[in-house]
XYZ file of N, CA and C in Angstrom:
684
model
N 0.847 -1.196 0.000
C 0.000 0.000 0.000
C 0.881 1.244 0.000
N 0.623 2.392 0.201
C 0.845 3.692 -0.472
C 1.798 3.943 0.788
N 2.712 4.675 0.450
C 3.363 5.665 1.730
C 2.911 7.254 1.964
N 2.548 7.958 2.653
C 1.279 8.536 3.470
C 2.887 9.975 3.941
N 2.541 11.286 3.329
C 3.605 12.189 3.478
C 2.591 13.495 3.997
N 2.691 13.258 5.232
C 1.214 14.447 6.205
C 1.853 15.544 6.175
N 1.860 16.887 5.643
C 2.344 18.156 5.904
C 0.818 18.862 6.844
N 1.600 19.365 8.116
C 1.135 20.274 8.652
C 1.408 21.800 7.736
N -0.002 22.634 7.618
C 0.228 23.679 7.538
C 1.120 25.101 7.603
N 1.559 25.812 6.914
C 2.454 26.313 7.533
C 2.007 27.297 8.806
N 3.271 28.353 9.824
C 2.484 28.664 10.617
C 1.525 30.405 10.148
N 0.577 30.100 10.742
C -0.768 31.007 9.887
C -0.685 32.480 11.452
N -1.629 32.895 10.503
C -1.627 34.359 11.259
C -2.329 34.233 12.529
N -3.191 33.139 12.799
C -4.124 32.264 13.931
C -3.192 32.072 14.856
N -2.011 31.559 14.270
C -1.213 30.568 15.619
C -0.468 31.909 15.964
N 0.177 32.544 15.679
C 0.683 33.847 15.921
C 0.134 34.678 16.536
N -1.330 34.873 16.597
C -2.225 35.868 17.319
C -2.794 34.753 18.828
N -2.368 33.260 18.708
C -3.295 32.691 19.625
C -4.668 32.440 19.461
N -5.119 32.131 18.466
C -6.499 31.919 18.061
C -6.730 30.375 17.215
N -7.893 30.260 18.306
C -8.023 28.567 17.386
C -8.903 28.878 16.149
N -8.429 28.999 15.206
C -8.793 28.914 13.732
C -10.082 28.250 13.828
N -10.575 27.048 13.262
C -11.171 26.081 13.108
C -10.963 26.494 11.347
N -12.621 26.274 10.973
C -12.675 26.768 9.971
C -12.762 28.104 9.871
N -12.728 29.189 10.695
C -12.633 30.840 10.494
C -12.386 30.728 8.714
N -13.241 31.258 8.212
C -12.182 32.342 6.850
C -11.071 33.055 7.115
N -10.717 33.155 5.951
C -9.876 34.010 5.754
C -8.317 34.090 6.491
N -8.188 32.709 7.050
C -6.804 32.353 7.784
C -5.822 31.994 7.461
N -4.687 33.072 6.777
C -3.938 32.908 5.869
C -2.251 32.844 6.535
N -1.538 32.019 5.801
C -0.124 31.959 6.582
C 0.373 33.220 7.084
N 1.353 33.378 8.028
C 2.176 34.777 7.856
C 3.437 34.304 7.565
N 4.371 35.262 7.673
C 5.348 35.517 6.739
C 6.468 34.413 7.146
N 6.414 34.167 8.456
C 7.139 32.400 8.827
C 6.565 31.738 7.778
N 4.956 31.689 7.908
C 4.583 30.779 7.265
C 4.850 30.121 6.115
N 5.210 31.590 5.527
C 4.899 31.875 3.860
C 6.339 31.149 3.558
N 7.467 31.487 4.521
C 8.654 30.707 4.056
C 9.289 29.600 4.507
N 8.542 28.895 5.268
C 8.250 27.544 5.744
C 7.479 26.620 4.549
N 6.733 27.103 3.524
C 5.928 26.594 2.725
C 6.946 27.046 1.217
N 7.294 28.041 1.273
C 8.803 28.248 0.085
C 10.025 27.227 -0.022
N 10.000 26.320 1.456
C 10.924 25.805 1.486
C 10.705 24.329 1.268
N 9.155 24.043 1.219
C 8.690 22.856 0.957
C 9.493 21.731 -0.202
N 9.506 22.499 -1.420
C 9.716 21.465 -2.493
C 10.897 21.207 -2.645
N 12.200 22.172 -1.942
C 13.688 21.594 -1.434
C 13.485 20.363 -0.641
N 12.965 20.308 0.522
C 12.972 19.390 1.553
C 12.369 18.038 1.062
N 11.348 18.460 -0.077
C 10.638 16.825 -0.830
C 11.590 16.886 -2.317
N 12.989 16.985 -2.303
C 13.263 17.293 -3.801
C 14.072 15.717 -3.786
N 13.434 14.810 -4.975
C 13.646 13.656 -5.359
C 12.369 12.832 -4.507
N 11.447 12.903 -4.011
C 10.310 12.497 -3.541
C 9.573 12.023 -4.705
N 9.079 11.120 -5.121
C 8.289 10.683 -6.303
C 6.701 10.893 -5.945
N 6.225 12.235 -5.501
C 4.666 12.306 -5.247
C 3.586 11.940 -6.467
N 3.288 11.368 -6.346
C 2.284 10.897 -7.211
C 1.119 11.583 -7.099
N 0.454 11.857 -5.914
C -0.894 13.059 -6.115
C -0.338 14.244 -4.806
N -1.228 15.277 -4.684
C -1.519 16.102 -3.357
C -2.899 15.978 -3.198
N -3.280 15.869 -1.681
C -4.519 16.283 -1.109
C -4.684 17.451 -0.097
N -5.235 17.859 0.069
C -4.998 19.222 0.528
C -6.786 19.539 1.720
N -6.470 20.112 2.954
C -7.373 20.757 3.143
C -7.925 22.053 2.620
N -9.278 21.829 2.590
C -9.879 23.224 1.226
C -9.501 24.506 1.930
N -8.468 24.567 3.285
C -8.968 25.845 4.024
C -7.287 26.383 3.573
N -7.482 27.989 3.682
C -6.921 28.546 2.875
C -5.564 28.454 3.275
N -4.820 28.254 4.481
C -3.818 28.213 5.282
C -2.956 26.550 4.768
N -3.607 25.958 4.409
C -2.875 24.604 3.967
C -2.833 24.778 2.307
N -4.511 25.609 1.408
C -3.764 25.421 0.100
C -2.472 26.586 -0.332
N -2.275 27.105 0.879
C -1.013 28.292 0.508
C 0.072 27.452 0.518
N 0.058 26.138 2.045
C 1.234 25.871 2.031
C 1.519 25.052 0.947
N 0.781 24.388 0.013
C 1.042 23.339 -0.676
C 1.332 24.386 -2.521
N 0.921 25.320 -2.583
C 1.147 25.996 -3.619
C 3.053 26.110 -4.295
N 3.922 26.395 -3.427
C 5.411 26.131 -3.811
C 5.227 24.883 -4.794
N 4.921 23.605 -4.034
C 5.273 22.671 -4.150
C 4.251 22.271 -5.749
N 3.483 22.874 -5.789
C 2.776 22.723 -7.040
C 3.336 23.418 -8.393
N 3.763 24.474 -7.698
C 4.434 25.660 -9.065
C 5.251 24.999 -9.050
N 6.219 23.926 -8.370
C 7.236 23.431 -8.647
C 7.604 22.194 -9.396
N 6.330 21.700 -9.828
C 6.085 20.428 -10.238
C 4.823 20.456 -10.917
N 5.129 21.028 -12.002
C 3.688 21.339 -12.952
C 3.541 20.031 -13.578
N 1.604 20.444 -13.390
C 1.316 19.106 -13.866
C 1.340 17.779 -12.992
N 1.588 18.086 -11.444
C 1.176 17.127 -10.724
C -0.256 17.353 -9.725
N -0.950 16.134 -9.963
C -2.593 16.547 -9.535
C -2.713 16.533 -8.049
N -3.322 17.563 -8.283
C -3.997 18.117 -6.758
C -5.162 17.860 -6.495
N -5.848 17.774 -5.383
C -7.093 17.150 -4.964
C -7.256 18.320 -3.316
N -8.569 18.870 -3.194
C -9.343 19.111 -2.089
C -9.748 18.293 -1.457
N -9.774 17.829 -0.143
C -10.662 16.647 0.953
C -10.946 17.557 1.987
N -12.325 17.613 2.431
C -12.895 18.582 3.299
C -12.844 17.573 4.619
N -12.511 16.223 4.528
C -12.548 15.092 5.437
C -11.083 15.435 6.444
N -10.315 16.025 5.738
C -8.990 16.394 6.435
C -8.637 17.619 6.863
N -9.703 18.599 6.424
C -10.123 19.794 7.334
C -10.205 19.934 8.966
N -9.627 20.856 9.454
C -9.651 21.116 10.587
C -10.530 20.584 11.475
N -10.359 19.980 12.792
C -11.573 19.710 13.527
C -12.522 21.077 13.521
N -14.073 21.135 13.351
C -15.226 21.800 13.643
C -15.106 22.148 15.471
N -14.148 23.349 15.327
C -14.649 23.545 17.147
C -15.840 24.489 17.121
N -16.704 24.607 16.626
C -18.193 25.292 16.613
C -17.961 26.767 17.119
N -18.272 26.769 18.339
C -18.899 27.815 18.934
C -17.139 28.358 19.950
N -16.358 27.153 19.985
C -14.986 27.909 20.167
C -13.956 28.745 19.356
N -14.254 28.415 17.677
C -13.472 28.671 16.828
C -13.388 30.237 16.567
N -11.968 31.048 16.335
C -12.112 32.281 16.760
C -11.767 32.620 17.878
N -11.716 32.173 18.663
C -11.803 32.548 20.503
C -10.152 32.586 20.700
N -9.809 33.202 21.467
C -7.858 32.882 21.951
C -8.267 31.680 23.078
N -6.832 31.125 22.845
C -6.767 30.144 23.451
C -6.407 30.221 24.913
N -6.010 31.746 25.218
C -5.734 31.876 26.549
C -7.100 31.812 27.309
N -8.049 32.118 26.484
C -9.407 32.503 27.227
C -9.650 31.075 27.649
N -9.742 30.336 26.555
C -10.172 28.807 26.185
C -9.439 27.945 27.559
N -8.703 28.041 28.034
C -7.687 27.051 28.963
C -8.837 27.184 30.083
N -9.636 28.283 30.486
C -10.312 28.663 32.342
C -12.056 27.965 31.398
N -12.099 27.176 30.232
C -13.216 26.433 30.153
C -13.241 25.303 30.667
N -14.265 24.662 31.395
C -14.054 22.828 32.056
C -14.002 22.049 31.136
N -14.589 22.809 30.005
C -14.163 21.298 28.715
C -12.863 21.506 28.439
N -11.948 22.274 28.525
C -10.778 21.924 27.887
C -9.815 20.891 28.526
N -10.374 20.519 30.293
C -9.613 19.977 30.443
C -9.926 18.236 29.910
N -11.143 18.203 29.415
C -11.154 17.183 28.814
C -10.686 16.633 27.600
N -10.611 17.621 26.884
C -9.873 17.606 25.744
C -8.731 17.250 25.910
N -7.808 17.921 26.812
C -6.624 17.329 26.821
C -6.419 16.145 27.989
N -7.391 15.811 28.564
C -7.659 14.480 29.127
C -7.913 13.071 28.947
N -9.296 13.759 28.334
C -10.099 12.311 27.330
C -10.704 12.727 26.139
N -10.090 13.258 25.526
C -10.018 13.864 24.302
C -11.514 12.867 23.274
N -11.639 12.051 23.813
C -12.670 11.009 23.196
C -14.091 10.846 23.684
N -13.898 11.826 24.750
C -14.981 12.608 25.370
C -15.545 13.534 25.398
N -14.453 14.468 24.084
C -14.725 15.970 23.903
C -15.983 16.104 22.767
N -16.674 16.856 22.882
C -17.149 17.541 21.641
C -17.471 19.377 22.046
N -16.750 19.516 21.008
C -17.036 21.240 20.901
C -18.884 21.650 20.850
N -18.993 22.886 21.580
C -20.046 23.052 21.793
C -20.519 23.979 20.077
N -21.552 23.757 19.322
C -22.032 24.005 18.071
C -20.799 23.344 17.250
N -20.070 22.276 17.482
C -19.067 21.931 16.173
C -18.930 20.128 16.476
N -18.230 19.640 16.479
C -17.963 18.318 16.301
C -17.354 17.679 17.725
N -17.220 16.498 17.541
C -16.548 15.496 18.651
C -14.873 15.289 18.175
N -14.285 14.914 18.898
C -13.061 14.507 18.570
C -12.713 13.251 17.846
N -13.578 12.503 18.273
C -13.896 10.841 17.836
C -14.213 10.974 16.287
N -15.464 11.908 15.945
C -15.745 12.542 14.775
C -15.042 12.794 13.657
N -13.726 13.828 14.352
C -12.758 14.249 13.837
C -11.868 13.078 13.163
N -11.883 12.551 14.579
C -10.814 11.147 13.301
C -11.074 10.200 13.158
N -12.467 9.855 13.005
C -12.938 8.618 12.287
C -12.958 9.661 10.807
N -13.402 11.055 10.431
C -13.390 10.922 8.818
C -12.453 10.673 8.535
N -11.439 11.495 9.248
C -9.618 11.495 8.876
C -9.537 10.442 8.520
N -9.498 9.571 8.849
C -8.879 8.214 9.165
C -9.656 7.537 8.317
N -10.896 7.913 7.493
C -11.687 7.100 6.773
C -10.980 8.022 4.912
N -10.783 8.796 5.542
C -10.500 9.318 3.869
C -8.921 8.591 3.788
N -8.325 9.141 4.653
C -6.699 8.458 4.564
C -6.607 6.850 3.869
N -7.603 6.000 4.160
C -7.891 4.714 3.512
C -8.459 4.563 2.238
N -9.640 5.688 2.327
C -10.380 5.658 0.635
C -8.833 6.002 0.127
N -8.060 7.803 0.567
C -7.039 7.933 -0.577
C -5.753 6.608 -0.982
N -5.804 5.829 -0.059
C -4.888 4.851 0.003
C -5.061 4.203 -1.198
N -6.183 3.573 -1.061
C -6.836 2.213 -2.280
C -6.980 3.086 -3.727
N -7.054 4.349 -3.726
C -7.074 5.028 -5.085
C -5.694 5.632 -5.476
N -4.956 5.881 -4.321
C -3.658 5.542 -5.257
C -2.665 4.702 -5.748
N -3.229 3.553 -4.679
C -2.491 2.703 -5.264
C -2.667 1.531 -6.663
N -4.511 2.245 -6.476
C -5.012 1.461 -7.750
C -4.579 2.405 -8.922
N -4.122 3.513 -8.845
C -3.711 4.441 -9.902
C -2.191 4.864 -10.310
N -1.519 4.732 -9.211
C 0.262 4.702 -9.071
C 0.880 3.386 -8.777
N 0.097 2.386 -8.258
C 0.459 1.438 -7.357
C 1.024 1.300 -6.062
N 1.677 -0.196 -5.578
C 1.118 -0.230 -4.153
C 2.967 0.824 -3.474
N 4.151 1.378 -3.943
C 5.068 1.681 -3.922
C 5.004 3.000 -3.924
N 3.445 3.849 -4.556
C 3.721 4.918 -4.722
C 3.578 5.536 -3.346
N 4.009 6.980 -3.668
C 4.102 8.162 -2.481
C 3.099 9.188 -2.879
N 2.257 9.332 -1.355
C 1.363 10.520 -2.123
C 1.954 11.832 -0.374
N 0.897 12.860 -0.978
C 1.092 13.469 -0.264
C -0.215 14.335 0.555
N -0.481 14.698 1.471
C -1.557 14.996 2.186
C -1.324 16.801 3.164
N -2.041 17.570 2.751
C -1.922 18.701 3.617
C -2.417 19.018 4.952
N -2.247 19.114 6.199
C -3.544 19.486 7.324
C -3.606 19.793 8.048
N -4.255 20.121 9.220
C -3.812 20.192 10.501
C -3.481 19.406 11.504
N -3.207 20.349 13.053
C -2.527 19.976 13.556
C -3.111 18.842 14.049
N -4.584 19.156 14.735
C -5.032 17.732 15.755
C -5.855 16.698 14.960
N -5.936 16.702 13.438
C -5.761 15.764 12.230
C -4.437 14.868 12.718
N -3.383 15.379 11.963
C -2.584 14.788 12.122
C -1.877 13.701 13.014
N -2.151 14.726 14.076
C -1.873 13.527 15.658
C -2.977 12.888 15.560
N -4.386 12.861 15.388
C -5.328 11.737 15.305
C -4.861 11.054 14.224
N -4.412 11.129 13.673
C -3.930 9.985 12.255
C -2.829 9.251 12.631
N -1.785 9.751 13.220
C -0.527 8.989 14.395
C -1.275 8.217 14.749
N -1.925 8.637 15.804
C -2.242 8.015 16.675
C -3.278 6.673 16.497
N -3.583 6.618 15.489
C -4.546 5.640 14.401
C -3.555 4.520 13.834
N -2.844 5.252 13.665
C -1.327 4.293 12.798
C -1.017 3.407 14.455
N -0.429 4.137 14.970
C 0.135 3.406 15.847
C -0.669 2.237 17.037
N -2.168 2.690 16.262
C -2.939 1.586 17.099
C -2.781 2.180 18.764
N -3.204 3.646 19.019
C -2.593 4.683 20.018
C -4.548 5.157 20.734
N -4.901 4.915 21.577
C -6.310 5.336 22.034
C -6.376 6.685 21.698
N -7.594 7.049 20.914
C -7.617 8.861 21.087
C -7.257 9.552 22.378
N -7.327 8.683 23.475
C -7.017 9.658 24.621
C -5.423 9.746 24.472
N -4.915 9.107 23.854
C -3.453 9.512 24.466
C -2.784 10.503 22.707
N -4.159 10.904 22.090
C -3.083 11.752 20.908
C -2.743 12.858 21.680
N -2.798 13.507 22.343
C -2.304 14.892 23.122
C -1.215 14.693 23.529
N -0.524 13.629 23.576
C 1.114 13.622 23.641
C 1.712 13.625 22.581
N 1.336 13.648 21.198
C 2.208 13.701 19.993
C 1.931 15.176 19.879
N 3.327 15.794 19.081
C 3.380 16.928 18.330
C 3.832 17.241 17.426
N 3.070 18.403 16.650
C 3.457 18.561 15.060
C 3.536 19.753 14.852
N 4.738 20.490 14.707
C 4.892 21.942 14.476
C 4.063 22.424 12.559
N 4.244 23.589 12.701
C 4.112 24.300 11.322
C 5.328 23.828 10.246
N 4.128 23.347 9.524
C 4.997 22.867 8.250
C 6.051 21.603 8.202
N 5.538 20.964 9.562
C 6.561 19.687 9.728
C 6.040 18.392 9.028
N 6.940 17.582 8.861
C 6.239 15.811 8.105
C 6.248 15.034 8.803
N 5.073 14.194 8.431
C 5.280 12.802 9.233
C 4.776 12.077 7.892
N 5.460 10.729 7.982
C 5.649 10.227 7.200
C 4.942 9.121 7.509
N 3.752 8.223 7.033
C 3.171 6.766 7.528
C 2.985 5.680 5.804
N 4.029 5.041 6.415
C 3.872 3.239 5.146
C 2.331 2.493 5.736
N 1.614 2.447 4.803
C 0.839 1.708 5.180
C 0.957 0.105 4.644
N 0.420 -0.894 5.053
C 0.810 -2.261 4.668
C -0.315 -2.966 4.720
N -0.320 -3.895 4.119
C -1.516 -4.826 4.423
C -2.324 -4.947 5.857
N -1.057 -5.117 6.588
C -1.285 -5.544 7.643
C -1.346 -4.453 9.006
N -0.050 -4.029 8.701
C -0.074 -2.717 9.505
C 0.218 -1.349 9.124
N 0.382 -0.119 9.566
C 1.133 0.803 9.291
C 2.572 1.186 9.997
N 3.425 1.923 9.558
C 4.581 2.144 10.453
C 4.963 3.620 10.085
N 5.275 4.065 10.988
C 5.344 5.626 11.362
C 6.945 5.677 10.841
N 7.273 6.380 10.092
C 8.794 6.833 9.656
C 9.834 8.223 9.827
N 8.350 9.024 9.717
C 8.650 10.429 10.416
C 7.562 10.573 11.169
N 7.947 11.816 12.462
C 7.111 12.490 13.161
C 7.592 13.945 13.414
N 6.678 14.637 12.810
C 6.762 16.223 13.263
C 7.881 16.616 12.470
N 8.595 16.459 11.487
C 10.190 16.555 11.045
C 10.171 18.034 10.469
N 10.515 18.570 10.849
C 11.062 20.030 10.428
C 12.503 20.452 10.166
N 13.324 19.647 10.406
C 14.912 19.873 10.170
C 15.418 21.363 11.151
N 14.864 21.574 12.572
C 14.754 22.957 12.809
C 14.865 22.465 14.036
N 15.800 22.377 14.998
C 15.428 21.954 16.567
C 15.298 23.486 17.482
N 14.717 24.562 16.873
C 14.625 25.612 17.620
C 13.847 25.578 18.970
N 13.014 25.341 18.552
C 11.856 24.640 19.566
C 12.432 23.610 20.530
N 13.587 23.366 20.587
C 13.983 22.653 21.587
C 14.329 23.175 22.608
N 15.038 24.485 22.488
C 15.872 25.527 22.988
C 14.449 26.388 24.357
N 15.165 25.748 25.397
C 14.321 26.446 26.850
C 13.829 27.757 26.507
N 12.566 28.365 26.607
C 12.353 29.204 26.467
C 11.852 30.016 28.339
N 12.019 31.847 27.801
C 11.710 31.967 29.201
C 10.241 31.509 29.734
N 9.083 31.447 29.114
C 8.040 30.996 30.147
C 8.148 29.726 29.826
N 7.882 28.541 30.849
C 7.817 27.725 30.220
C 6.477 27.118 30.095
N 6.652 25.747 28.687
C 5.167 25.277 27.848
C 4.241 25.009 28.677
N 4.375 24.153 30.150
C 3.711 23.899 30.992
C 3.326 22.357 30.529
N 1.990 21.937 30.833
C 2.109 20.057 31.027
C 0.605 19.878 29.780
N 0.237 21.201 29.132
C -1.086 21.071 28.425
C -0.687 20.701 26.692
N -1.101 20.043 25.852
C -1.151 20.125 24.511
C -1.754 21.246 23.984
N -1.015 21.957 23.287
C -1.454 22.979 22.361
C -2.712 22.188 21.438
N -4.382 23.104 21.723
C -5.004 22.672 21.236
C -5.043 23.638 19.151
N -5.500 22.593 18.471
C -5.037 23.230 16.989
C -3.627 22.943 16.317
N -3.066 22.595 17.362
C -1.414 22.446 17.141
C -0.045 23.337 17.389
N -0.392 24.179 17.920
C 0.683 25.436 18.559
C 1.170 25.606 17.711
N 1.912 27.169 17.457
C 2.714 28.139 16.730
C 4.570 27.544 16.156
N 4.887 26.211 16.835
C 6.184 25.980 16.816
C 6.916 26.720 17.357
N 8.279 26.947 16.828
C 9.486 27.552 17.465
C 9.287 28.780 17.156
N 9.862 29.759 18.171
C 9.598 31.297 17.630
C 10.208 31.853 16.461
């Protein structure tokens, strides 16, 4: 079966201001972003992508645009299934506000217990994920075959629900994986199983480097801003 190349978004003007996006309009990279996503088709250069899928929201088809001007003539595809989780009635809101809500601590608790109030469940969230990631599987490999490489655009708590799917990982425990702006993870899928090859890969250990406040013990919900 297909090998599975997840780009997180680059980082958007949302994660910079502290705001959980969801689907908001109009949420467009900033200027990290913009060259975090310039730097895309170096970092995949000799990659044999066979398609892109992309979330329809505007912050992922920016980041995937380099990589298209760079390789004309390779097909692109929209999946609204790999769109941002629906946080309803949170989306928009800063996240500082968001932490003094009692649901958040479920979210980053039992995350499989969450559902946003006017938007979706978490469970929700990555059963489509996780149901399109399989439809795109069987169609590319019935179209490239079972060797090819495709590639997938999305967010952040997509992504870790899709880890965490691979690795046969309970939704409660995706809040320990992380995926900066514009990083890869890489998943082989197999008959039998999948196997994780990259996680979060950015070639950038900035974010490693102690900062003065520190992160504290919570998962960045949406996927946090990365390294400064």
């Amino acid at each position: 079966m297909p090998t599975l190349i997840l780009v997180r978004h680059g980082r958007s003007t949302a994660n910079t201001e502290g705001l959980l996006a969801g689907w908001t309009p109009g949420v467009a990279l900033d200027e990290r972003g913009t060259a975090q996503a310039a730097s895309l088709p170096g970092r995949l250069e000799g990659v044999p992508i066979s398609e892109v899928v992309a979330s329809p929201l505007q912050r992922c088809q920016e980041t995937i645009q380099p990589l298209l001007d760079a390789r004309p003539g390779l097909p692109a595809h929209s999946e609204e299934r790999i769109g941002e989780c629906h946080y309803g009635d949170w989306s928009g809101r800063k996240l500082a506000e968001l932490m003094d809500e009692p649901l958040m601590e479920v979210v980053q608790a039992h995350p499989s217990a969450a559902a946003f109030p006017g938007g979706e469940s978490m469970r929700a969230m990555q059963t489509r994920a996780a149901e399109a990631v399989r439809e795109w599987n069987a169609r590319v490999e019935r179209d490239h075959g079972a060797d090819a490489v495709y590639l997938m655009c999305s967010h952040g708590d997509i992504i870790k629900s899709l880890v965490a799917d691979a690795l046969g990982l309970h939704l409660d425990l995706f809040q320990r994986i992380s995926v900066e702006p514009c990083s890869i993870t890489v998943i082989r899928y197999t008959r039998l199983r999948p196997f994780l090859l990259r996680l979060g890969d950015t070639g950038d250990f900035a974010s490693l480097v102690p900062r003065e406040e520190a992160a504290g013990g919570d998962a960045p919900v949406g996927g946090g801003a990365g390294a400064p």
